[in-house]
Coordinates of C-alpha atoms and ligand atoms in Angstrom, one line a residue:
M1 CA 49.2 11.3 20.7
Q2 CA 48.6 9.7 23.6
P3 CA 44.8 7.8 24.0
A4 CA 42.9 9.9 26.1
S5 CA 42.2 7.8 28.7
S6 CA 45.2 7.4 30.6
G7 CA 45.8 4.5 33.6
H8 CA 46.2 1.8 31.2
S9 CA 49.3 -0.1 31.1
P10 CA 49.9 -0.9 27.2
A11 CA 50.3 -4.5 27.9
A12 CA 46.8 -4.2 29.7
R13 CA 45.0 -2.3 26.8
P14 CA 42.3 -4.1 25.5
S15 CA 41.4 -4.1 21.7
L16 CA 37.8 -3.3 20.6
V17 CA 36.2 -5.8 17.9
W18 CA 33.3 -3.9 16.6
F19 CA 31.0 -6.7 15.5
R20 CA 28.7 -5.8 12.3
E21 CA 27.1 -8.1 9.9
D22 CA 29.4 -11.3 11.4
L23 CA 28.1 -12.3 14.5
R24 CA 30.1 -15.3 14.9
I25 CA 33.5 -16.4 16.8
D26 CA 34.8 -19.1 14.3
D27 CA 36.9 -17.6 11.5
H28 CA 36.3 -14.2 12.3
P29 CA 39.6 -11.9 11.1
A30 CA 38.7 -8.8 13.2
L31 CA 38.3 -11.0 16.2
A32 CA 41.2 -12.9 15.6
A33 CA 43.6 -10.0 15.2
A34 CA 42.3 -8.1 18.3
A35 CA 43.1 -11.4 20.2
Q36 CA 46.5 -11.6 19.1
A37 CA 46.8 -8.0 20.5
G38 CA 45.7 -8.8 24.3
P39 CA 42.4 -8.6 26.3
V40 CA 39.5 -8.5 24.0
C41 CA 36.1 -5.9 24.7
A42 CA 33.1 -6.2 21.7
V43 CA 30.9 -3.9 20.5
Y44 CA 27.3 -3.8 18.8
I45 CA 26.2 -1.1 17.5
L46 CA 22.3 -0.3 16.5
E47 CA 23.0 2.2 13.5
S48 CA 20.1 4.7 13.8
G49 CA 20.7 8.0 12.0
E50 CA 19.2 9.1 8.5
D51 CA 22.7 8.7 6.8
L52 CA 23.4 5.1 7.9
G53 CA 21.7 2.7 6.1
R54 CA 18.1 1.2 5.4
P55 CA 16.1 0.7 8.7
L56 CA 16.3 -3.0 9.8
G57 CA 13.0 -4.8 8.0
G58 CA 10.8 -6.6 10.7
A59 CA 11.9 -9.7 9.8
L60 CA 15.4 -9.0 10.0
K61 CA 14.8 -7.0 13.6
W62 CA 13.5 -10.5 14.8
W63 CA 16.5 -11.9 13.9
L64 CA 19.5 -9.5 14.8
H65 CA 17.6 -9.8 18.5
H66 CA 18.2 -14.0 18.4
S67 CA 21.5 -13.9 16.7
L68 CA 23.1 -11.0 19.0
M69 CA 21.4 -13.0 22.7
R70 CA 23.2 -16.3 20.9
L71 CA 26.3 -14.0 20.1
K72 CA 26.2 -12.6 23.7
A73 CA 26.3 -15.8 25.2
D74 CA 29.1 -17.8 23.2
L75 CA 31.3 -14.5 23.8
A76 CA 30.7 -14.8 27.7
D77 CA 32.0 -18.2 27.7
H78 CA 34.9 -16.3 27.0
E79 CA 34.6 -13.8 30.0
I80 CA 34.5 -11.1 27.2
S81 CA 30.5 -9.1 27.3
L82 CA 29.0 -7.9 24.5
I83 CA 28.5 -4.3 24.7
L84 CA 25.3 -2.8 23.2
Q85 CA 24.6 0.7 21.8
K86 CA 22.4 2.4 20.0
G87 CA 23.3 5.6 17.9
D88 CA 26.1 7.1 15.3
P89 CA 29.3 4.9 15.2
R90 CA 31.3 8.0 14.1
K91 CA 30.6 9.6 17.6
L92 CA 30.1 6.0 19.6
I93 CA 33.3 4.1 18.4
P94 CA 35.6 6.7 19.2
A95 CA 34.4 7.3 22.4
L96 CA 34.1 3.7 23.6
A97 CA 37.8 3.2 22.3
K98 CA 38.7 6.3 24.6
E99 CA 36.4 5.0 27.7
L100 CA 38.2 1.4 27.4
G101 CA 41.4 2.7 26.7
A102 CA 41.7 0.8 23.7
N103 CA 44.9 0.1 22.1
S104 CA 43.1 -1.1 19.0
V105 CA 40.0 -1.2 16.9
H106 CA 39.1 -3.9 14.5
W107 CA 36.1 -4.8 12.4
N108 CA 35.2 -6.4 9.0
R109 CA 34.8 -4.6 5.8
R110 CA 31.6 -3.6 4.3
Y111 CA 30.7 -2.4 1.1
Y112 CA 27.6 -0.2 1.3
S113 CA 27.7 3.2 -0.2
W114 CA 26.7 4.8 3.2
S115 CA 29.1 2.5 5.4
R116 CA 32.2 3.3 3.9
P117 CA 32.5 6.7 4.6
V118 CA 31.7 5.8 8.1
D119 CA 34.3 4.1 7.9
V120 CA 36.8 6.6 7.3
V121 CA 35.6 8.7 9.2
I122 CA 36.0 6.2 12.0
K123 CA 39.3 5.7 11.1
A124 CA 40.6 8.6 10.8
E125 CA 39.3 9.7 14.0
L126 CA 40.9 7.1 16.0
T127 CA 44.1 6.9 14.0
N128 CA 44.4 10.9 15.3
L129 CA 43.4 8.9 18.4
G130 CA 47.0 7.4 18.6
L131 CA 45.0 4.1 18.3
E132 CA 45.9 0.8 15.8
V133 CA 43.1 0.3 13.3
G134 CA 42.3 -2.9 11.5
S135 CA 39.4 -3.4 9.2
H136 CA 39.4 -6.8 7.6
K137 CA 38.3 -8.7 4.4
A138 CA 35.6 -11.4 6.2
Q139 CA 32.4 -11.0 4.7
V140 CA 32.7 -11.7 0.8
L141 CA 35.0 -14.0 -1.0
T142 CA 36.4 -11.5 -3.3
E143 CA 36.4 -7.7 -2.5
P144 CA 34.7 -5.5 -4.8
W145 CA 38.1 -4.4 -6.4
E146 CA 40.1 -7.6 -6.6
V147 CA 38.2 -9.4 -9.3
K148 CA 38.8 -7.5 -12.8
T149 CA 38.3 -7.1 -16.3
G150 CA 40.7 -7.3 -19.0
A151 CA 40.4 -4.0 -19.0
G152 CA 40.3 -3.4 -15.4
G153 CA 37.1 -2.4 -15.1
A154 CA 33.9 -4.1 -13.0
F155 CA 32.2 -7.5 -14.6
K156 CA 28.3 -6.7 -15.7
V157 CA 28.0 -10.4 -16.8
F158 CA 27.8 -13.3 -14.2
T159 CA 30.0 -16.4 -16.2
P160 CA 32.9 -14.4 -17.0
F161 CA 32.7 -12.9 -13.3
F162 CA 32.6 -15.9 -12.0
R163 CA 35.5 -17.3 -14.0
A164 CA 37.8 -14.9 -13.0
A165 CA 36.6 -14.9 -9.3
Q166 CA 36.8 -18.6 -8.3
P167 CA 40.6 -18.9 -8.2
I168 CA 40.5 -16.1 -5.8
C169 CA 37.7 -17.9 -3.8
D170 CA 39.9 -20.6 -3.4
A171 CA 42.7 -19.0 -2.4
W172 CA 40.9 -17.0 0.2
A173 CA 39.3 -19.9 1.5
E174 CA 42.4 -21.3 2.5
H175 CA 43.2 -19.4 4.8
A176 CA 39.6 -20.0 7.0
A177 CA 40.7 -20.0 11.0
P178 CA 39.4 -20.9 14.6
A179 CA 39.3 -18.3 16.7
P180 CA 42.5 -17.6 19.0
P181 CA 42.6 -18.1 22.8
L182 CA 40.3 -15.2 23.9
K183 CA 40.9 -13.2 26.8
G184 CA 38.0 -10.6 27.9
H185 CA 38.4 -7.5 29.8
N186 CA 36.7 -5.6 32.3
T187 CA 33.8 -3.6 30.9
Y188 CA 31.8 -3.5 34.0
N189 CA 31.6 0.5 33.6
V190 CA 30.7 0.9 30.3
H191 CA 27.2 1.8 29.5
S192 CA 25.5 -1.1 27.6
D193 CA 21.6 -1.4 26.6
T194 CA 19.9 -4.4 26.9
L195 CA 18.2 -6.0 24.2
D196 CA 14.7 -5.5 25.3
D197 CA 15.8 -1.8 25.3
W198 CA 16.2 -2.1 21.4
A199 CA 12.4 -3.3 21.3
L200 CA 13.8 -5.8 18.1
L201 CA 10.8 -8.3 18.6
P202 CA 7.6 -8.1 17.4
Q203 CA 4.8 -7.2 19.9
A204 CA 1.0 -6.8 19.7
P205 CA 0.4 -8.6 17.2
D206 CA 3.3 -10.8 17.4
W207 CA 3.6 -12.5 14.2
S208 CA 7.0 -14.5 15.0
G209 CA 5.3 -18.0 15.9
G210 CA 6.6 -18.9 12.4
L211 CA 10.1 -17.7 12.5
N212 CA 10.8 -19.3 15.9
E213 CA 9.5 -22.7 14.5
T214 CA 11.5 -22.7 11.1
W215 CA 15.1 -21.4 12.2
E216 CA 17.6 -21.2 14.5
P217 CA 19.5 -18.0 14.6
G218 CA 23.2 -18.1 15.7
E219 CA 26.4 -19.7 15.3
A220 CA 25.7 -23.5 16.3
G221 CA 22.6 -23.0 14.5
A222 CA 24.5 -21.6 11.4
Q223 CA 27.1 -24.7 11.5
K224 CA 24.3 -27.2 11.7
R225 CA 22.3 -26.3 9.2
L226 CA 25.7 -26.5 6.8
A227 CA 26.7 -29.6 8.3
H228 CA 23.5 -31.2 7.3
F229 CA 23.3 -29.6 3.9
I230 CA 26.7 -31.0 2.9
D231 CA 25.8 -34.4 4.3
K232 CA 22.4 -34.6 3.1
A233 CA 21.4 -32.0 0.2
L234 CA 24.7 -31.1 -1.7
L235 CA 24.1 -34.7 -3.5
G236 CA 21.0 -33.3 -6.4
Y237 CA 21.4 -29.6 -5.3
G238 CA 21.8 -29.1 -9.0
E239 CA 18.0 -30.5 -9.9
G240 CA 16.6 -30.6 -6.2
R241 CA 17.4 -26.8 -6.0
N242 CA 14.4 -26.0 -8.4
I243 CA 11.8 -28.0 -6.5
P244 CA 10.1 -25.8 -3.7
S245 CA 8.9 -28.5 -1.8
K246 CA 11.9 -30.3 -1.4
P247 CA 14.3 -29.5 1.8
A248 CA 17.2 -29.1 -1.4
T249 CA 18.7 -25.8 -0.8
S250 CA 21.1 -25.1 2.6
L251 CA 18.5 -22.2 4.0
L252 CA 22.0 -20.9 5.0
S253 CA 20.9 -17.3 3.7
P254 CA 20.0 -15.5 7.0
H255 CA 23.2 -16.6 8.4
L256 CA 25.1 -15.5 5.7
H257 CA 23.6 -12.1 5.6
F258 CA 24.2 -11.7 9.6
G259 CA 27.7 -13.4 9.0
E260 CA 27.0 -16.4 11.9
I261 CA 29.2 -18.7 9.8
S262 CA 32.0 -17.6 7.4
I263 CA 31.3 -17.6 3.7
R264 CA 35.1 -19.6 3.5
R265 CA 34.0 -22.3 5.8
V266 CA 31.2 -22.6 3.2
W267 CA 33.0 -22.3 0.7
N268 CA 35.3 -25.3 1.7
A269 CA 32.8 -27.8 3.2
A270 CA 31.1 -27.9 -0.3
R271 CA 35.3 -28.1 -2.1
K272 CA 35.8 -30.5 0.8
A273 CA 32.9 -32.6 0.1
M274 CA 33.3 -32.8 -3.9
R275 CA 37.5 -33.6 -3.2
A276 CA 35.9 -37.1 -1.3
N277 CA 33.4 -38.0 -3.2
P278 CA 33.8 -37.2 -6.9
T279 CA 29.7 -38.1 -7.6
L280 CA 29.5 -34.4 -5.9
Q281 CA 31.7 -32.3 -8.5
Q282 CA 28.0 -31.3 -10.3
D283 CA 26.3 -30.5 -7.9
G284 CA 29.0 -28.8 -5.3
Q285 CA 30.2 -26.6 -8.5
V286 CA 26.1 -25.4 -9.3
F287 CA 26.6 -24.7 -5.4
L288 CA 29.7 -22.8 -5.7
S289 CA 28.3 -20.5 -8.2
E290 CA 25.1 -19.6 -6.1
L291 CA 27.7 -18.4 -3.6
G292 CA 29.4 -16.6 -6.4
W293 CA 26.0 -14.6 -7.4
R294 CA 26.2 -13.5 -3.9
E295 CA 29.8 -12.2 -4.7
F296 CA 28.9 -10.5 -7.9
S297 CA 25.5 -9.1 -6.3
T298 CA 28.4 -7.6 -3.6
Q299 CA 30.4 -5.8 -6.6
L300 CA 27.0 -4.4 -8.2
I301 CA 26.4 -2.6 -4.9
Y302 CA 29.9 -1.3 -4.6
H303 CA 30.2 -0.2 -8.4
Y304 CA 27.2 1.2 -8.5
E305 CA 26.4 3.2 -5.6
D306 CA 22.4 3.5 -6.9
F307 CA 21.9 -0.1 -7.3
P308 CA 19.8 -0.9 -4.8
Q309 CA 17.1 2.0 -5.6
E310 CA 17.2 2.4 -9.3
S311 CA 17.4 0.6 -12.2
W312 CA 20.5 -0.2 -13.6
K313 CA 19.6 -0.3 -17.1
E314 CA 18.9 3.9 -17.3
A315 CA 16.4 2.7 -20.2
F316 CA 13.9 1.5 -17.7
R317 CA 14.0 4.7 -15.0
S318 CA 10.8 5.7 -17.2
F319 CA 9.2 2.1 -17.2
P320 CA 5.4 3.1 -17.3
W321 CA 4.7 1.1 -13.9
K322 CA 1.2 1.1 -12.1
N323 CA 0.8 1.9 -8.6
D324 CA -2.1 -0.1 -7.6
P325 CA -2.4 -0.2 -4.0
S326 CA -5.4 -3.6 -3.9
A327 CA -3.0 -5.5 -6.4
Q328 CA 0.0 -4.6 -4.3
R329 CA -2.0 -5.9 -0.9
A330 CA -3.5 -9.0 -2.9
W331 CA 0.3 -10.3 -3.8
Q332 CA 1.5 -9.7 -0.4
R333 CA -1.5 -11.3 1.2
G334 CA -1.2 -14.5 -1.0
Q335 CA -4.5 -13.8 -2.6
T336 CA -4.0 -13.2 -6.2
G337 CA -5.4 -16.4 -7.7
Y338 CA -2.3 -18.1 -8.7
P339 CA -1.8 -21.2 -6.7
I340 CA 2.1 -21.0 -6.6
V341 CA 2.2 -17.2 -6.5
D342 CA 0.3 -17.3 -3.2
A343 CA 1.9 -20.3 -1.9
G344 CA 5.3 -18.3 -2.1
M345 CA 3.8 -15.7 -0.4
R346 CA 2.4 -17.2 2.4
Q347 CA 5.6 -19.2 3.2
L348 CA 7.7 -15.5 3.1
W349 CA 4.5 -13.8 5.1
K350 CA 4.9 -17.3 7.6
T351 CA 8.5 -18.0 7.8
G352 CA 10.3 -14.9 6.6
W353 CA 11.5 -17.0 3.7
M354 CA 10.9 -18.2 0.1
H355 CA 12.3 -20.7 -2.1
N356 CA 14.6 -19.0 -4.8
R357 CA 12.0 -20.9 -7.6
V358 CA 9.1 -19.1 -6.1
R359 CA 11.0 -15.7 -5.3
M360 CA 11.3 -15.6 -9.1
I361 CA 7.8 -16.7 -9.8
V362 CA 6.3 -14.0 -7.6
A363 CA 8.6 -11.2 -8.6
S364 CA 7.8 -11.5 -12.0
F365 CA 3.8 -11.7 -11.3
L366 CA 4.5 -8.4 -9.6
V367 CA 6.6 -6.6 -12.1
K368 CA 4.8 -8.2 -15.5
H369 CA 1.3 -9.1 -14.7
L370 CA 0.8 -6.5 -12.5
L371 CA 3.2 -4.2 -14.0
E372 CA 4.1 -2.8 -10.4
D373 CA 8.1 -1.3 -9.9
W374 CA 10.3 -4.0 -8.6
R375 CA 11.2 -1.0 -5.8
V376 CA 7.5 -2.2 -4.4
G377 CA 8.3 -5.8 -4.2
E378 CA 11.7 -5.2 -3.1
A379 CA 10.4 -3.2 0.1
W380 CA 8.2 -5.8 0.6
F381 CA 11.1 -8.8 0.6
W382 CA 13.1 -6.3 3.0
D383 CA 10.6 -6.3 5.5
T384 CA 9.5 -9.3 5.4
L385 CA 12.5 -12.2 4.4
V386 CA 14.8 -13.0 7.0
D387 CA 17.7 -13.1 4.9
A388 CA 16.7 -9.8 3.0
D389 CA 19.9 -8.3 1.9
V390 CA 20.6 -5.0 0.0
A391 CA 22.9 -6.3 -2.4
N392 CA 21.1 -10.0 -3.1
N393 CA 17.4 -8.6 -2.7
A394 CA 18.2 -5.5 -5.1
A395 CA 20.1 -7.9 -7.7
G396 CA 17.4 -10.6 -7.6
W397 CA 14.4 -7.9 -8.2
Q398 CA 16.6 -6.4 -11.1
W399 CA 17.5 -9.6 -12.9
V400 CA 13.6 -10.8 -12.8
A401 CA 12.5 -7.6 -14.0
G402 CA 15.1 -7.1 -16.6
C403 CA 16.8 -4.1 -15.4
G404 CA 19.9 -4.9 -13.6
A405 CA 23.1 -6.9 -14.7
D406 CA 22.8 -10.1 -16.6
A407 CA 19.4 -10.0 -16.3
A408 CA 16.7 -12.3 -17.6
P409 CA 15.0 -10.1 -20.3
Y410 CA 11.7 -8.1 -19.8
F411 CA 9.3 -9.6 -22.4
R412 CA 10.3 -13.2 -21.4
I413 CA 7.3 -13.7 -19.0
F414 CA 6.8 -16.5 -16.1
N415 CA 3.3 -18.2 -16.8
P416 CA 2.3 -19.0 -13.2
M417 CA 0.4 -21.9 -14.4
S418 CA 3.0 -23.8 -16.0
Q419 CA 5.8 -22.9 -13.6
G420 CA 3.6 -24.3 -11.4
E421 CA 3.1 -27.6 -13.2
K422 CA 6.7 -27.8 -14.0
F423 CA 8.2 -27.1 -10.5
D424 CA 5.4 -28.2 -8.1
P425 CA 4.0 -31.1 -11.0
D426 CA 2.4 -33.4 -7.6
G427 CA 1.1 -30.3 -5.4
H428 CA 3.2 -30.6 -2.6
Y429 CA 4.1 -27.1 -2.3
V430 CA 0.6 -25.4 -3.2
R431 CA -1.0 -27.7 -0.9
A432 CA 1.3 -27.1 2.1
W433 CA 0.5 -23.3 2.0
V434 CA -2.8 -23.0 -0.1
P435 CA -4.3 -25.5 2.1
E436 CA -7.7 -24.4 0.8
L437 CA -7.3 -25.8 -2.1
A438 CA -5.4 -29.0 -1.3
K439 CA -8.3 -31.0 -2.2
L440 CA -8.1 -30.5 -5.6
P441 CA -6.9 -33.1 -8.4
N442 CA -2.9 -31.8 -9.6
K443 CA -5.0 -31.6 -12.7
F444 CA -6.2 -28.4 -11.8
L445 CA -4.5 -27.9 -8.4
H446 CA -2.3 -24.8 -10.2
R447 CA -5.3 -23.5 -12.4
P448 CA -8.2 -23.5 -10.1
F449 CA -10.2 -21.3 -12.3
E450 CA -10.1 -23.9 -15.3
C451 CA -11.3 -26.4 -13.2
P452 CA -15.3 -27.3 -13.7
T453 CA -17.8 -26.7 -11.5
E454 CA -18.4 -29.8 -10.1
T455 CA -15.0 -31.0 -9.2
L456 CA -14.5 -27.7 -7.5
R457 CA -17.6 -28.6 -5.0
M458 CA -16.4 -31.9 -4.8
A459 CA -13.0 -30.0 -3.4
G460 CA -14.9 -27.8 -1.0
V461 CA -13.8 -24.7 -3.2
H462 CA -15.8 -21.7 -4.2
L463 CA -14.0 -19.4 -6.3
G464 CA -14.5 -16.1 -5.3
R465 CA -15.1 -16.9 -1.5
T466 CA -12.6 -19.6 0.1
Y467 CA -10.1 -18.5 -2.8
P468 CA -9.9 -15.7 -4.9
L469 CA -10.1 -15.5 -8.9
P470 CA -7.1 -14.8 -10.5
I471 CA -6.6 -10.9 -10.1
V472 CA -5.4 -10.7 -13.8
N473 CA -6.0 -12.4 -16.8
H474 CA -2.5 -14.2 -17.7
E475 CA -3.0 -13.7 -21.0
K476 CA -4.1 -10.0 -20.8
G477 CA -1.5 -9.1 -17.9
R478 CA 1.2 -11.0 -20.3
K479 CA 0.1 -8.7 -23.8
R480 CA -0.3 -5.8 -20.9
A481 CA 3.4 -6.2 -20.1
L482 CA 4.8 -6.2 -23.6
D483 CA 2.9 -3.4 -24.6
A484 CA 4.3 -1.5 -21.6
L485 CA 7.5 -2.7 -22.8
A486 CA 7.1 -1.6 -26.4
S487 CA 6.1 1.5 -25.5
L488 CA 8.8 2.5 -23.6
K489 CA 10.7 1.4 -27.0
Q490 CA 9.4 3.6 -28.3
S491 CA 10.5 7.0 -26.5
T492 CA 13.8 5.7 -25.9
T493 CA 17.0 4.5 -27.2
G494 CA 18.8 3.0 -24.3
D495 CA 19.1 -0.9 -23.9
L496 CA 16.2 -2.8 -23.2
V497 CA 17.4 -6.1 -23.3
Ligands
FAD1 C1 13.5 -11.5 -6.3 C2 14.4 -11.9 -5.2 C3 14.9 -11.6 -4.2 C4 15.9 -11.9 -3.6 N1 16.1 -11.4 -2.9 C5 17.4 -11.9 -1.7 C6 17.9 -11.5 -0.2 O1 17.0 -10.1 0.1 N2 18.6 -11.9 -0.1 C7 19.5 -13.3 -0.2 O2 20.3 -14.0 0.6 N3 18.9 -14.0 -1.6 C8 18.2 -13.5 -2.3 N4 17.6 -13.8 -3.4 C9 18.9 -14.7 -3.5 C10 18.1 -16.2 -3.4 O3 17.0 -16.1 -3.6 C11 18.1 -16.7 -1.8 O4 19.8 -16.2 -1.4 C12 18.0 -18.2 -1.4 O5 16.7 -18.6 -1.8 C13 18.4 -18.5 -0.5 O6 18.0 -19.7 0.0 P1 19.1 -20.8 0.6 O7 20.1 -20.2 1.2 O8 18.6 -22.3 0.8 O9 19.8 -20.8 -1.0 P2 21.2 -21.9 -1.9 O10 20.4 -22.3 -3.2 O11 21.4 -22.9 -0.9 O12 22.4 -21.2 -1.8 C14 23.4 -20.7 -1.1 C15 23.8 -19.3 -0.8 O13 24.4 -18.5 -1.9 C16 23.7 -17.2 -2.0 N5 22.4 -17.2 -3.1 C17 22.1 -18.0 -3.6 N6 21.2 -17.6 -4.8 C18 21.8 -16.3 -4.9 C19 21.2 -15.6 -5.7 N7 20.5 -15.7 -6.7 N8 21.6 -13.9 -5.5 C20 23.0 -13.9 -4.7 N9 23.4 -14.9 -3.7 C21 22.6 -15.8 -3.7 C22 23.0 -17.2 -1.1 O14 23.6 -17.0 0.0 C23 22.1 -18.4 -0.3 O15 22.3 -18.8 1.0 C24 16.8 -13.4 -3.8 C25 16.7 -14.2 -4.9 C26 15.2 -13.5 -5.8 C27 14.8 -13.7 -7.4

């Protein structure tokens, strides 16, 4: 069958690349395949439709705007103009391919339950039109069907998963490749929205000041982050990654989420550094295993389609969660009266990111001390994190709430005071994000409600006025959580640990 649009000689017919969560040029299998076939057209679709995934949160929208701006400029350097369209890709991609008289269409695979059937429909439609279709592995090192247990099923526990995954990661990462020479195609007459049409940036109020100060979205920013991390922070990562006041982690999560850097490049950079410097072996291995958690989370959402919205352990589905809007609000705003929790929630609000150790503490506080459903926290993170990711976010929350695969047991309840004292012993993190407590001595910084009145006065702290009293007493909150678990145990025979 001939493509509907005629008048293009086969040699001049372009290939269309559908950019999705892969907003880069380097090591981009779909772009490379398209470029090998001839001139390239590029499109990004702001997918909108009921069955087209979860609407983007505010921080993701902010990032997307800037990332697309960078990609547009980077592609323009190769005389490729990035077409922007909004709507249902099932209609837009075939229509665009026809309009361009394209020879082939390429994209990199995604693993969401909603996106896979969309890709199948589009592939069938394009094939019917006589176009070649290429879907490529790019977002992960191991596709969910590549790592299997001895019995051929999906892994439910991280350690054996990663043991089986590592050789595949190593082998696949070797294929990382720069973009081949790129040649554009005239798309002058094709409709493209502008980024401003999409109004992705916050207005009235514009809360993005802290995000602007913290991040450089786009491929160049991602490459700088990786180089800086390997050079300055990989050594000591194993220990340092637990100290939230230290710039000891890579801060690559939003870049990886949007695919501004390929996961192969990140894996290879760590491996290369480890080969060159044997003292990096241990720290490097810890870093690789964190990348492994990203792989594990992706295979969870692939094999268990409800994972992003349902407790993976069925027994947890009737957990007696409370639903207290005022407690939720205090948590969101960093006004719980527990300094390490409040510091984390404020860091999140200001920068769109929170340190992993503190994510675990604030999440535990919400689902245990406050007995709020993990999905309440997951939704807040979805709206506020620049790295909000369907797989990693649900996996993180379910891990903390005890209901996920290979999760921390629910009965293990973090004490927010001792967590603060252990991981922020000098109080640098709390002082940075909860400045009203800055003058308290370290001894009371993580437990201001135990501080003698005179010491509070000298530090300018008036509990209940300048800083809240705890919204729940630690011991009572802990007991209430354990009681809730005990009541659930009585009503189910399912797995709760
Ligand atoms: C409740 C909760 C929610 C979370 N939500 C998200 C989320 O929406 N998006 C997200 O990317 N991460 C999420 N994480 C995982 C982790 O906190 C972040 O990936 C990490 O803090 C990002 O900082 P970094 O890039 O400096 O990490 P690094 O320590 O430098 O790690 C390198 C990369 O490995 C991956 N990674 C690290 N830890 C994990 C992990 N536990 N699970 C999956 N991937 C990991 C990330 O891609 C990260 O960029 C969540 C964790 C928890 C406990």
